[in-house]
Steps between C-alpha positions, in 0.01 A plus 500: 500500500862481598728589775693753320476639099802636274359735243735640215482893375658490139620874450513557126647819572724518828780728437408827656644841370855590627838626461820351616488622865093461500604124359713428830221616725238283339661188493653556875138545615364220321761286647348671833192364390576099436689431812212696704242287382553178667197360687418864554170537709242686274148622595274509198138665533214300602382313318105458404391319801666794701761215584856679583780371269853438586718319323914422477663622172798438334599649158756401206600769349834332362399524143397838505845649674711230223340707234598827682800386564551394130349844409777659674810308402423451165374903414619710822165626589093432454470788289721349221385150566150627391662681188644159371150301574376769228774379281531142531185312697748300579615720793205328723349756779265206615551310848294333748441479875353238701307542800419209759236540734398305822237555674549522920183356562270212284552456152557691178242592280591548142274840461646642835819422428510698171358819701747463785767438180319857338551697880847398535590633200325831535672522806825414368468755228382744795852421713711498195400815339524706843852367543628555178252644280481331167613176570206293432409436162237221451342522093341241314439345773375086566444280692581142527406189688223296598162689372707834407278533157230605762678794594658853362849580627520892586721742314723761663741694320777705649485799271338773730678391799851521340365896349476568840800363624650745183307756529591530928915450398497752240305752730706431756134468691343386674719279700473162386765216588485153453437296789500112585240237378445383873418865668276549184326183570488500846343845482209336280456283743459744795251700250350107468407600117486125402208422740266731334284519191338773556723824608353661785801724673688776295844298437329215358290673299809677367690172509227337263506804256875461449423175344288631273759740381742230490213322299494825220759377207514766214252710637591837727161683418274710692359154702848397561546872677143404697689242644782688603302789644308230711818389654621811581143663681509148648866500652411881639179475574353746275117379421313812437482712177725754464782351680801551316629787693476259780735213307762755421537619823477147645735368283725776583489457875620131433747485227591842463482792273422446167731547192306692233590182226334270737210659585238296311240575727318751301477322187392196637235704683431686159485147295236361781230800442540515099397108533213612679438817301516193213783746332738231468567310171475145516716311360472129272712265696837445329665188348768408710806457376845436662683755218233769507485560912649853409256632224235381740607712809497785314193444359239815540273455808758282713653678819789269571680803680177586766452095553859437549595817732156436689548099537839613614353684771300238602767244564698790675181543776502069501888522577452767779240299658698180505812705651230596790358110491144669473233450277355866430530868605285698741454882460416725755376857336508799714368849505684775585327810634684881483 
């Protein structure tokens, strides 16, 4: 045991999609990001004693925003720094971050450590990709440090996020803005989604399913639209059968009417009972491959356009609960009697 570890996340690939404005915003919050981190008080979940965990955190990110920053100068934009890693390997798209943790109370264990290092990280992937959604782009992912063979680094990518981010600008809906790293993270906080392993109230659980979409790399099949669904009945409170009448008009009392080429609600709603009806192809996962991401989107049995639009959605209700600094709606239903 020590008084404080520093574990290492190499990020084989760590440039996330963008274009020259989406660039900007990436790197300016990711400089947010390193000078917020500095002896940061962090609440992990308990731990298996049922001990609370609380720990001070800094994070090095300096590597990670040179690269961006090289990314940048040297091709004008992610996008085209990710064309000329296809060309020449030579282009790198790999970085690292370091994370330092010290415990506020007694000493730190190497196994808790690495959780509290795992929660942080969901949590800063949570914050990041609320604020600017996309951002966060952690593949082929590693550890390093003292005893890091014994554990698996978690892989987010950034590709359903940024759809949605798309999908939201080119529909001109629903309203989605970028906001700051802090109110992001501070909002976490007040939802206390680190503390918990288990998800018990509606945010978290729709909190905890965003990761797993962030977790989904090539993949925007009928499960991927379970987990979007699930957000959505979550956010609004829909948990009966039957309730998509209810989400549309819930949806519409918050963020407004719907535009016609946003309305994904019905097809995700469609896509959920042919799974069920076991009516919808399945398909082999692909090979990835950084030259084929286009062949693979439109691949038969993908619904990039109902994930996207719906995920967009999602992050739209988050955004409208953080402007309200609340943590989930309440519907009152009434009758009227003529």
């Amino acid at each position: 045991m020590t008084s404080s570890a520093t574990i290492e996340l190499n990020i084989g690939k760590a440039i996330p999609p963008g274009n020259t404005t989406e660039t900007g915003n990436v790197i300016a919050l990711w400089q947010q990001v390193s000078s917020f981190f500095s002896q940061r008080h962090f609440c992990g979940p308990e731990s298996a004693d049922g001990e609370s965990v609380s720990y001070r955190v800094d994070l090095n990110a300096d590597a990670l925003l040179e690269l961006m920053e090289n990314a940048r100068q040297e091709a004008g934009s992610f996008n085209d720094w990710q064309k000329r890693h296809i060309e020449n390997p030579q282009a790198r798209i790999d970085a690292s971050v370091v994370i330092r943790l010290t415990p506020e109370s007694g000493q730190c264990k190497q196994a808790e450590c690495y959780r509290v290092a795992a929660v942080f990280l969901q949590q800063l992937v949570l914050a990041a990709n609320i604020a600017v959604p996309g951002s966060v782009q952690l593949l082929n992912t590693r550890f390093v440090g003292p005893g890091a063979h014994c554990y698996e680094a978690q892989e987010f990518d950034a590709r359903i996020l940024y759809g949605a981010f798309k999908s939201a600008s080119y529909n001109e809906w629903p309203p989605l803005n970028l906001l700051e790293f802090d109110t992001a993270w501070q909002w976490l906080e007040l939802c206390q989604t680190s503390r918990v392993v288990t998800a018990i109230s509606r945010i978290n659980k729709t909190l905890f399913t965003l990761l797993k979409v962030a977790e989904q790399r090539h993949e925007t099949s009928a499960r991927t639209v379970l987990l979007v669904i699930y957000q959505l009945e979550q956010l609004l409170d829909c948990r009966h059968a039957n309730s998509l009448e209810l989400i549309h008009n819930r949806t519409r009392m918050i963020l407004g009417d719907i535009p016609e080429a946003a309305n994904c609600l019905n097809e995700l709603a469609e896509i959920r009972s042919s799974l069920f009806l076991a009516n919808q192809p399945v398909h082999r996962p692909p090979l990835i491959a950084h030259n084929a991401a286009e062949s693979l989107r439109d691949q038969m049995g993908q619904h990039n356009s109902a994930v996207e639009a719906g995920t967009a959605i999602v992050l739209a209700l988050i955004h409208n609960l953080i402007s309200r600094n609340a943590t989930c709606y309440e519907f009152t239903e009434s009758v009227t009697c003529k």
